[in-house]
Structures are given as structure tokens and as C-alpha cells.
């Protein structure tokens, strides 16, 4: 085909989509290889569409533009796509991965069998698909269900794309509203921000504007006020000063005079609660009050264990474990045997694990029923390994149903005598309230954690506030024991926690190093070199299994997205043997380290679980991830938004985990997030080696700031009103 000349006058091009080179699901931008009508050669088309499937027929309006690297490209201002009519197009369309249960092989067989009637067969006579070799009842039902789902959401996707919503969220919207999606959005587009994960107020506001909702409409102003409080909760606040709510809502909505009356309207309808100068979302106020009441009730009672001779028990447990307990550790054990509710807190190297094992051995010998739990799967696994006892995630212990409800609560309490909760700094207010409400009559509670770590991702500073309230018996451990004191990881962490920059001079045989690097690109290169060659060569680490890069944020050159891209290229590069699949702007490759980003109770995988891709099936596409020896989990292509590459993680995501080797980029590029608890938490994730790479000024800045500890919460004050 002769190269089209550059045109300035728009023309209309029609033809077939040969393949999809790139598609950004957030804005619809796509690069397609197309076969124009009446031609045989493949050329490139650039445009925007809510979704594109190989084999679709297209009609595009635009101009030809030359490209030195890729030849002439058709740049489309308008792009329309429709289901193909030709047999070749139908085969490509069905085999594109759009329909679950059909890959290229089955698409060819089905089209050869039914020809152009295939769509009607799938929809209305699907039983006939079983006449195709390899298609049994299960696959046939999978094909039809997937086809009907795609058909139903196609119109919704077009509607949403026209109004600024990415097609990657269309399935969630359809699952939420079903066939009523368009009607719901036209009636109240602000429901999107309330109901759909990943859709914010601004997107809903844009849709509302396009649908003609007035700037001063009461539903818009109420939605904006609620958005301010929800954003505050996402930032960790349980409540927010009313003056700040009005200020932020004014910035958001641009209608200052109308906000205060709608705040009053929301309080009158119990959609928000006012307490003094603070406004609450009701569920967070209820959580704090519930925690305070439960804790006050527990703390007022003495322990109810069988009789224990403390001196004899301590002598017995030290002999059994072969570990001599220091005086401070013995005091902690005695307190645990006396109190109905106790917090044990302290940094690394102070012996929390030794104390906990001693307590559990003593109580186990007295036939006390022990129940152990932690906020995340990795934290629960560490707790189990350190104690030799079964430990569950709190969500599993409380039988979370996945729809916001819980199987264990005040009406159906847990069974057990002593409940031990580790890594308690990670527990937010709603989860702690749920746990306390589910404790049985007569239960004891032992809370273990480091209050100086990052607070929970969710709202509240529960561990910190419980300690600060003075209403909970608490053992604060500060003595660093001999073996731990020789670790510069531990001594550096304690220096940082005291607001001091640790000694950064290199030391032979040390487990803590600071490597100077100035610009972000130099830091990035150094991090990749360390993970890829330098540390594996010197220490024998497996670059994928043992080394973990931790960074403060997702964006920028030193964020997780950029680091994961560079580390994946270095540690698991593409080759002809390894299968890979691209979904949600991410390439997944056999051998990749990945992290589950949401709790998925059907698959038995949870937010923070780290695994490795072991196989990728191509016909139909399935991705298999191994999380540990027992769990091999299968993902459909549409479920891959639950996975992210895990060569680099945010420090928040690493809480409750430990890694043999940790690399931490430290740059002023992370200025907004740099603070003491963040660096302290990152360093204490390392078991054998910790390497910081970057700018000493950035580290000094982080050590001097304590932003994460500035949260608006009312838990401590709730004790004065708890009944």
C-alpha cells in the first residue's frame, strides 16, 4: 500500500482492527493496528475509545500524519467501533480475550462451525456450542455468561466514557447497579463517589455538570461536604474541625455561603454528627465510642486465669525456653498474668517476642484457650512462626463476609480465653471496634505493638490513643538487649525514633548502610544496581525473593510505578520463553513478584499478600500466582487490577512484614511524605540488611517531622463519656 500523504483536511477511514497495541483505560487513548477497507497492509491508528477489541470494525474521522519511526499514522478525532460482520473479524473478536472461555483456538473452531450466526448462537442457542470439539457444559455456560455480561455493559461503558469515567471501572459500576446503571447516574450521579471504589467526587461532579445539575444544587453541596469528611477519613482522621470542613468544601465547590446550611441539614438527617468543634461520619463516631466503652469495661476487671504462682511460672518458663528474662521482661510477664487487658509496646530489639512466647507458654500449661491474630496475612504468619501457634488475620478471625458484614459480633461472639493481637499499630478504629464487640464474656485481651510505627492506613490512631488515654494498663519496653544492640538496623531505628539522624559512616560487617546519591535518576539507577547485581553478589540474596525496595509513594521517578518498571526490566526481563499479559496499564510476566491489593475472600487472598506468577495460560487467558506452598490462585484477565508488581512497595504496604534485605530510596522528591514514622517503619522491616540510598538532607528532614502522628481523633476524649 503506498504511504498516505500527510493530510490537513479530515477524511473518513473504515476497516478492521487487526490488534490493539496500547489502550489506556483511564482516558481511552489507544494505538491500534488496522487494515483499512479495500487494503491489505496494516497501518497505525491513534484515537480514543472506551474499549477496543481486535476484530472490531471501525469508522474513524481524522488526518494522516507522518512518523519517522512507525511510518504514516491515522490520527482520529472521532472513533466508532462495532461488532464485526466478516468471518475473519468475528474470529479475531471472539479470540481476543474479551469472552471468558474463548481464546484463538476455540474462536477458530466456533466460527468454522457456526459462521456469521455465531453471536446469535452464543446468546440464544448456547447448548449448540457443545457440538464444538473441547466445549463442554462448563465452558459453554462460562462463554454465554461472559457474552451476556459484555453485551449488558457495552452501552453502559459508552455512556460512562462519554462522561469521563474510565472503562476499567465499568464492570464495577455494572456489578453495583446492574441494568439500572444509567438510570441511577442520571438521577443522582454523586452516588458513584459513594458506591464505587476508585470513583471520586470530582468525576461524579463532572458527570453531574454534563447532566445539567446546578452548581448550587443541595445534593451537590451535600455530596461535597461528605466528600471532604470521607477524604479526611482516608487520610486517617476520625473527625475533622467544622471550620476546616467548611473551608475545604468552599475550595471544592466554590459556593461558600451555601455550605453551612447544608452542614446543618446533614446533621439533622444524621448523615454527619457534630461534637463540639468537630464533625464526624457517624460510623467513625460510633467506632470510637464503642472502643472506649469496651476498653473501660475490660480494664476494670482483674485477670480470671486459674491460680498461677508467678515466681514458679517464671522459673519454669526460663528453663523451658533456655532464655533468661531480664527484670523488665519479667515485669511484663507478671503484668500479663494479672491484667484482664494489657498493652505491651516497644521498638525493635526490646524483647516483645520473647515476652509474648513466655506468657503464652505459661498460660498454655494452665489450659487457657489462646486465640492469636494480626491485621494482615503476613503479620499473622510471622506471629505464628514466632510463637509456634496458629494465628489468623483479624478479618478471618471475625469472619468478614466481603460485603461489609461480619460473622462475629456481639450477638455471635468469638470463643476463647485470651486474645492476643500483634502489630496493633496497624489496626484502625472500625476494625478495633468490631474486634472488641466480638470478644466473649470473660475474655482477656493482650495487645502487642510498636506505637511509634506508622499508624493504620484506615482512620484512627488506636494503639497510640489507648496508650495516651491512661485508661489501659500498659508495659512500655525501652531496654535494647545485647544481641539486638549489635545491630545497626535496630540502633539506627531507635536513633530516628528519638529524632536523631543515625550514624551514617560505613562500617565493615554492618547491617545498615547509607549510600549517597543526588538526583532522582542517580538514586533510581543505584537502587536497581543494588537489587540486580551488587547485593546478590556480596551477600547471596535472591534478588526477587529476598530483596524488597520500599518507597514513600506511588508517583514520581522514585515511586512504586517507576521503580517496579525498572526493577522488572532488570530482574525479570521479557524473553521469547516467558508468557506475559498486559492489563490495566501493567505488564504481568511469568516469574514476576506481585502483591494482592484488595481482600478477596473467594480466592482466600488478602490485601498485602505477596506472591509470584508461576504460569500464564493463553487459551483462555488465566494467570496463576503462588502465594506460599499451599496456595496457588487463579486470576481472570479482568481481575488483574487486584494485582500490582511488588519489586517495590510503599512503606505503608510493608507494615507487618519483614524481609531479609530492604532498600529504601530517600529523596527530597518525596518531600510531602517524608517523616519520622515512615522512615522508622521502613528500616524496621529489614531482618538482615538495610540500605538507604539518597540525600542526607532528605533523611534529616524526615527525622525532624512527625506528620503522621497529627491526626484528628476523639478516642482519648471518648473515655470520659464511655459508660
JSON list of C-alpha atoms in Angstrom, two decimals, residues 77-215:
[
{"chain": "A", "resi": 77, "resn": "UNK", "atom": "CA", "xyz": [-10.60, 12.84, 16.28]},
{"chain": "A", "resi": 78, "resn": "UNK", "atom": "CA", "xyz": [-13.63, 10.54, 16.26]},
{"chain": "A", "resi": 79, "resn": "UNK", "atom": "CA", "xyz": [-13.54, 6.77, 16.51]},
{"chain": "A", "resi": 80, "resn": "UNK", "atom": "CA", "xyz": [-16.55, 4.47, 16.37]},
{"chain": "A", "resi": 81, "resn": "UNK", "atom": "CA", "xyz": [-16.33, 0.71, 16.78]},
{"chain": "A", "resi": 82, "resn": "UNK", "atom": "CA", "xyz": [-18.86, -2.04, 16.23]},
{"chain": "A", "resi": 83, "resn": "UNK", "atom": "CA", "xyz": [-19.08, -5.80, 16.28]},
{"chain": "A", "resi": 84, "resn": "UNK", "atom": "CA", "xyz": [-17.61, -7.32, 13.10]},
{"chain": "A", "resi": 85, "resn": "UNK", "atom": "CA", "xyz": [-19.58, -8.91, 10.27]},
{"chain": "A", "resi": 86, "resn": "UNK", "atom": "CA", "xyz": [-16.76, -10.68, 8.41]},
{"chain": "A", "resi": 87, "resn": "UNK", "atom": "CA", "xyz": [-15.72, -14.19, 9.45]},
{"chain": "A", "resi": 88, "resn": "UNK", "atom": "CA", "xyz": [-12.10, -13.09, 9.89]},
{"chain": "A", "resi": 89, "resn": "UNK", "atom": "CA", "xyz": [-13.22, -10.19, 12.09]},
{"chain": "A", "resi": 90, "resn": "UNK", "atom": "CA", "xyz": [-15.57, -12.39, 14.13]},
{"chain": "A", "resi": 91, "resn": "UNK", "atom": "CA", "xyz": [-12.78, -14.90, 14.74]},
{"chain": "A", "resi": 92, "resn": "UNK", "atom": "CA", "xyz": [-10.36, -12.19, 15.90]},
{"chain": "A", "resi": 93, "resn": "UNK", "atom": "CA", "xyz": [-13.07, -10.60, 18.05]},
{"chain": "A", "resi": 94, "resn": "UNK", "atom": "CA", "xyz": [-14.00, -13.82, 19.85]},
{"chain": "A", "resi": 95, "resn": "UNK", "atom": "CA", "xyz": [-10.37, -14.86, 20.26]},
{"chain": "A", "resi": 96, "resn": "UNK", "atom": "CA", "xyz": [-9.21, -11.51, 21.69]},
{"chain": "A", "resi": 97, "resn": "UNK", "atom": "CA", "xyz": [-9.74, -12.48, 25.33]},
{"chain": "A", "resi": 98, "resn": "UNK", "atom": "CA", "xyz": [-12.94, -10.45, 25.62]},
{"chain": "A", "resi": 99, "resn": "UNK", "atom": "CA", "xyz": [-15.08, -13.52, 26.25]},
{"chain": "A", "resi": 100, "resn": "UNK", "atom": "CA", "xyz": [-14.03, -15.82, 29.09]},
{"chain": "A", "resi": 101, "resn": "UNK", "atom": "CA", "xyz": [-13.66, -19.40, 27.91]},
{"chain": "A", "resi": 102, "resn": "UNK", "atom": "CA", "xyz": [-12.70, -18.49, 24.33]},
{"chain": "A", "resi": 103, "resn": "UNK", "atom": "CA", "xyz": [-9.14, -18.00, 23.10]},
{"chain": "A", "resi": 104, "resn": "UNK", "atom": "CA", "xyz": [-7.86, -18.01, 19.49]},
{"chain": "A", "resi": 105, "resn": "UNK", "atom": "CA", "xyz": [-8.08, -21.83, 19.19]},
{"chain": "A", "resi": 106, "resn": "UNK", "atom": "CA", "xyz": [-11.72, -22.07, 20.31]},
{"chain": "A", "resi": 107, "resn": "UNK", "atom": "CA", "xyz": [-12.66, -18.94, 18.36]},
{"chain": "A", "resi": 108, "resn": "UNK", "atom": "CA", "xyz": [-11.48, -20.61, 15.14]},
{"chain": "A", "resi": 109, "resn": "UNK", "atom": "CA", "xyz": [-13.43, -23.82, 15.87]},
{"chain": "A", "resi": 110, "resn": "UNK", "atom": "CA", "xyz": [-16.62, -21.97, 16.81]},
{"chain": "A", "resi": 111, "resn": "UNK", "atom": "CA", "xyz": [-16.55, -19.68, 13.75]},
{"chain": "A", "resi": 112, "resn": "UNK", "atom": "CA", "xyz": [-15.84, -22.63, 11.44]},
{"chain": "A", "resi": 113, "resn": "UNK", "atom": "CA", "xyz": [-18.87, -24.39, 12.93]},
{"chain": "A", "resi": 114, "resn": "UNK", "atom": "CA", "xyz": [-21.42, -21.55, 13.00]},
{"chain": "A", "resi": 115, "resn": "UNK", "atom": "CA", "xyz": [-20.12, -18.84, 10.68]},
{"chain": "A", "resi": 116, "resn": "UNK", "atom": "CA", "xyz": [-21.78, -15.38, 10.89]},
{"chain": "A", "resi": 117, "resn": "UNK", "atom": "CA", "xyz": [-24.59, -16.73, 13.11]},
{"chain": "A", "resi": 118, "resn": "UNK", "atom": "CA", "xyz": [-22.15, -17.30, 15.98]},
{"chain": "A", "resi": 119, "resn": "UNK", "atom": "CA", "xyz": [-23.26, -14.31, 18.10]},
{"chain": "A", "resi": 120, "resn": "UNK", "atom": "CA", "xyz": [-26.89, -15.38, 17.89]},
{"chain": "A", "resi": 121, "resn": "UNK", "atom": "CA", "xyz": [-25.91, -18.97, 18.74]},
{"chain": "A", "resi": 122, "resn": "UNK", "atom": "CA", "xyz": [-24.00, -17.86, 21.88]},
{"chain": "A", "resi": 123, "resn": "UNK", "atom": "CA", "xyz": [-26.87, -15.69, 23.04]},
{"chain": "A", "resi": 124, "resn": "UNK", "atom": "CA", "xyz": [-29.95, -17.74, 22.16]},
{"chain": "A", "resi": 125, "resn": "UNK", "atom": "CA", "xyz": [-28.88, -21.34, 21.42]},
{"chain": "A", "resi": 126, "resn": "UNK", "atom": "CA", "xyz": [-25.74, -21.76, 23.55]},
{"chain": "A", "resi": 127, "resn": "UNK", "atom": "CA", "xyz": [-26.41, -25.50, 24.02]},
{"chain": "A", "resi": 128, "resn": "UNK", "atom": "CA", "xyz": [-25.25, -25.94, 20.40]},
{"chain": "A", "resi": 129, "resn": "UNK", "atom": "CA", "xyz": [-21.75, -24.76, 21.39]},
{"chain": "A", "resi": 130, "resn": "UNK", "atom": "CA", "xyz": [-21.25, -28.18, 22.94]},
{"chain": "A", "resi": 131, "resn": "UNK", "atom": "CA", "xyz": [-21.13, -29.54, 19.37]},
{"chain": "A", "resi": 132, "resn": "UNK", "atom": "CA", "xyz": [-17.71, -27.84, 19.08]},
{"chain": "A", "resi": 133, "resn": "UNK", "atom": "CA", "xyz": [-14.72, -30.03, 19.99]},
{"chain": "A", "resi": 134, "resn": "UNK", "atom": "CA", "xyz": [-13.47, -29.25, 23.50]},
{"chain": "A", "resi": 135, "resn": "UNK", "atom": "CA", "xyz": [-16.53, -27.25, 24.60]},
{"chain": "A", "resi": 136, "resn": "UNK", "atom": "CA", "xyz": [-18.38, -28.98, 27.41]},
{"chain": "A", "resi": 137, "resn": "UNK", "atom": "CA", "xyz": [-21.23, -27.74, 29.57]},
{"chain": "A", "resi": 138, "resn": "UNK", "atom": "CA", "xyz": [-18.99, -25.80, 31.96]},
{"chain": "A", "resi": 139, "resn": "UNK", "atom": "CA", "xyz": [-17.13, -23.91, 29.21]},
{"chain": "A", "resi": 140, "resn": "UNK", "atom": "CA", "xyz": [-20.36, -23.33, 27.29]},
{"chain": "A", "resi": 141, "resn": "UNK", "atom": "CA", "xyz": [-22.02, -21.74, 30.33]},
{"chain": "A", "resi": 142, "resn": "UNK", "atom": "CA", "xyz": [-18.88, -19.67, 31.01]},
{"chain": "A", "resi": 143, "resn": "UNK", "atom": "CA", "xyz": [-18.91, -18.39, 27.40]},
{"chain": "A", "resi": 144, "resn": "UNK", "atom": "CA", "xyz": [-22.59, -17.41, 27.46]},
{"chain": "A", "resi": 145, "resn": "UNK", "atom": "CA", "xyz": [-22.40, -15.74, 30.89]},
{"chain": "A", "resi": 146, "resn": "UNK", "atom": "CA", "xyz": [-19.37, -13.72, 29.79]},
{"chain": "A", "resi": 147, "resn": "UNK", "atom": "CA", "xyz": [-21.03, -12.77, 26.50]},
{"chain": "A", "resi": 148, "resn": "UNK", "atom": "CA", "xyz": [-24.21, -11.54, 28.21]},
{"chain": "A", "resi": 149, "resn": "UNK", "atom": "CA", "xyz": [-22.17, -9.55, 30.71]},
{"chain": "A", "resi": 150, "resn": "UNK", "atom": "CA", "xyz": [-20.18, -7.90, 27.91]},
{"chain": "A", "resi": 151, "resn": "UNK", "atom": "CA", "xyz": [-23.33, -7.11, 25.97]},
{"chain": "A", "resi": 152, "resn": "UNK", "atom": "CA", "xyz": [-25.01, -5.56, 29.00]},
{"chain": "A", "resi": 153, "resn": "UNK", "atom": "CA", "xyz": [-22.10, -3.35, 29.93]},
{"chain": "A", "resi": 154, "resn": "UNK", "atom": "CA", "xyz": [-21.25, -2.20, 26.41]},
{"chain": "A", "resi": 155, "resn": "UNK", "atom": "CA", "xyz": [-23.89, 0.53, 26.38]},
{"chain": "A", "resi": 156, "resn": "UNK", "atom": "CA", "xyz": [-23.06, 1.50, 29.95]},
{"chain": "A", "resi": 157, "resn": "UNK", "atom": "CA", "xyz": [-19.36, 1.76, 29.06]},
{"chain": "A", "resi": 158, "resn": "UNK", "atom": "CA", "xyz": [-20.11, 4.09, 26.17]},
{"chain": "A", "resi": 159, "resn": "UNK", "atom": "CA", "xyz": [-22.28, 6.27, 28.40]},
{"chain": "A", "resi": 160, "resn": "UNK", "atom": "CA", "xyz": [-19.68, 6.42, 31.15]},
{"chain": "A", "resi": 161, "resn": "UNK", "atom": "CA", "xyz": [-16.79, 7.07, 28.78]},
{"chain": "A", "resi": 162, "resn": "UNK", "atom": "CA", "xyz": [-18.65, 9.99, 27.28]},
{"chain": "A", "resi": 163, "resn": "UNK", "atom": "CA", "xyz": [-18.93, 11.39, 30.81]},
{"chain": "A", "resi": 164, "resn": "UNK", "atom": "CA", "xyz": [-15.32, 10.95, 31.89]},
{"chain": "A", "resi": 165, "resn": "UNK", "atom": "CA", "xyz": [-15.35, 7.53, 33.59]},
{"chain": "A", "resi": 166, "resn": "UNK", "atom": "CA", "xyz": [-12.67, 5.03, 32.60]},
{"chain": "A", "resi": 167, "resn": "UNK", "atom": "CA", "xyz": [-13.80, 1.80, 31.04]},
{"chain": "A", "resi": 168, "resn": "UNK", "atom": "CA", "xyz": [-11.70, -0.13, 33.57]},
{"chain": "A", "resi": 169, "resn": "UNK", "atom": "CA", "xyz": [-14.36, 0.77, 36.16]},
{"chain": "A", "resi": 170, "resn": "UNK", "atom": "CA", "xyz": [-17.36, -0.06, 34.01]},
{"chain": "A", "resi": 171, "resn": "UNK", "atom": "CA", "xyz": [-17.59, -3.64, 35.26]},
{"chain": "A", "resi": 172, "resn": "UNK", "atom": "CA", "xyz": [-17.63, -2.49, 38.91]},
{"chain": "A", "resi": 173, "resn": "UNK", "atom": "CA", "xyz": [-20.35, 0.02, 38.11]},
{"chain": "A", "resi": 174, "resn": "UNK", "atom": "CA", "xyz": [-22.36, -2.64, 36.33]},
{"chain": "A", "resi": 175, "resn": "UNK", "atom": "CA", "xyz": [-21.90, -5.05, 39.26]},
{"chain": "A", "resi": 176, "resn": "UNK", "atom": "CA", "xyz": [-23.12, -2.36, 41.64]},
{"chain": "A", "resi": 177, "resn": "UNK", "atom": "CA", "xyz": [-26.15, -1.09, 39.72]},
{"chain": "A", "resi": 178, "resn": "UNK", "atom": "CA", "xyz": [-26.82, -3.74, 37.09]},
{"chain": "A", "resi": 179, "resn": "UNK", "atom": "CA", "xyz": [-29.06, -2.70, 34.22]},
{"chain": "A", "resi": 180, "resn": "UNK", "atom": "CA", "xyz": [-30.16, 0.33, 36.25]},
{"chain": "A", "resi": 181, "resn": "UNK", "atom": "CA", "xyz": [-26.70, 1.95, 35.99]},
{"chain": "A", "resi": 182, "resn": "UNK", "atom": "CA", "xyz": [-27.65, 4.72, 33.57]},
{"chain": "A", "resi": 183, "resn": "UNK", "atom": "CA", "xyz": [-30.91, 5.48, 35.37]},
{"chain": "A", "resi": 184, "resn": "UNK", "atom": "CA", "xyz": [-29.15, 5.67, 38.76]},
{"chain": "A", "resi": 185, "resn": "UNK", "atom": "CA", "xyz": [-26.48, 8.01, 37.46]},
{"chain": "A", "resi": 186, "resn": "UNK", "atom": "CA", "xyz": [-28.95, 10.29, 35.74]},
{"chain": "A", "resi": 187, "resn": "UNK", "atom": "CA", "xyz": [-30.99, 10.50, 38.95]},
{"chain": "A", "resi": 188, "resn": "UNK", "atom": "CA", "xyz": [-28.04, 11.18, 41.29]},
{"chain": "A", "resi": 189, "resn": "UNK", "atom": "CA", "xyz": [-24.54, 10.96, 39.78]},
{"chain": "A", "resi": 190, "resn": "UNK", "atom": "CA", "xyz": [-22.99, 11.63, 43.20]},
{"chain": "A", "resi": 191, "resn": "UNK", "atom": "CA", "xyz": [-23.90, 8.10, 44.22]},
{"chain": "A", "resi": 192, "resn": "UNK", "atom": "CA", "xyz": [-20.93, 6.98, 42.12]},
{"chain": "A", "resi": 193, "resn": "UNK", "atom": "CA", "xyz": [-18.49, 8.57, 44.55]},
{"chain": "A", "resi": 194, "resn": "UNK", "atom": "CA", "xyz": [-20.26, 6.89, 47.47]},
{"chain": "A", "resi": 195, "resn": "UNK", "atom": "CA", "xyz": [-20.69, 3.43, 45.99]},
{"chain": "A", "resi": 196, "resn": "UNK", "atom": "CA", "xyz": [-17.83, 2.70, 43.60]},
{"chain": "A", "resi": 197, "resn": "UNK", "atom": "CA", "xyz": [-14.24, 2.16, 44.67]},
{"chain": "A", "resi": 198, "resn": "UNK", "atom": "CA", "xyz": [-11.92, 4.32, 42.58]},
{"chain": "A", "resi": 199, "resn": "UNK", "atom": "CA", "xyz": [-14.53, 6.91, 41.52]},
{"chain": "A", "resi": 200, "resn": "UNK", "atom": "CA", "xyz": [-14.08, 10.19, 43.31]},
{"chain": "A", "resi": 201, "resn": "UNK", "atom": "CA", "xyz": [-16.26, 13.21, 43.89]},
{"chain": "A", "resi": 202, "resn": "UNK", "atom": "CA", "xyz": [-14.67, 15.22, 41.07]},
{"chain": "A", "resi": 203, "resn": "UNK", "atom": "CA", "xyz": [-15.51, 12.58, 38.47]},
{"chain": "A", "resi": 204, "resn": "UNK", "atom": "CA", "xyz": [-19.09, 12.39, 39.74]},
{"chain": "A", "resi": 205, "resn": "UNK", "atom": "CA", "xyz": [-19.23, 16.20, 39.74]},
{"chain": "A", "resi": 206, "resn": "UNK", "atom": "CA", "xyz": [-18.11, 16.32, 36.09]},
{"chain": "A", "resi": 207, "resn": "UNK", "atom": "CA", "xyz": [-20.86, 13.87, 35.16]},
{"chain": "A", "resi": 208, "resn": "UNK", "atom": "CA", "xyz": [-23.39, 15.89, 37.15]},
{"chain": "A", "resi": 209, "resn": "UNK", "atom": "CA", "xyz": [-22.34, 19.06, 35.32]},
{"chain": "A", "resi": 210, "resn": "UNK", "atom": "CA", "xyz": [-22.76, 17.38, 31.94]},
{"chain": "A", "resi": 211, "resn": "UNK", "atom": "CA", "xyz": [-26.17, 16.11, 33.03]},
{"chain": "A", "resi": 212, "resn": "UNK", "atom": "CA", "xyz": [-27.25, 19.62, 33.97]},
{"chain": "A", "resi": 213, "resn": "UNK", "atom": "CA", "xyz": [-27.05, 19.55, 37.79]},
{"chain": "A", "resi": 214, "resn": "UNK", "atom": "CA", "xyz": [-26.85, 23.16, 39.03]},
{"chain": "A", "resi": 215, "resn": "UNK", "atom": "CA", "xyz": [-23.75, 24.42, 40.87]}
]
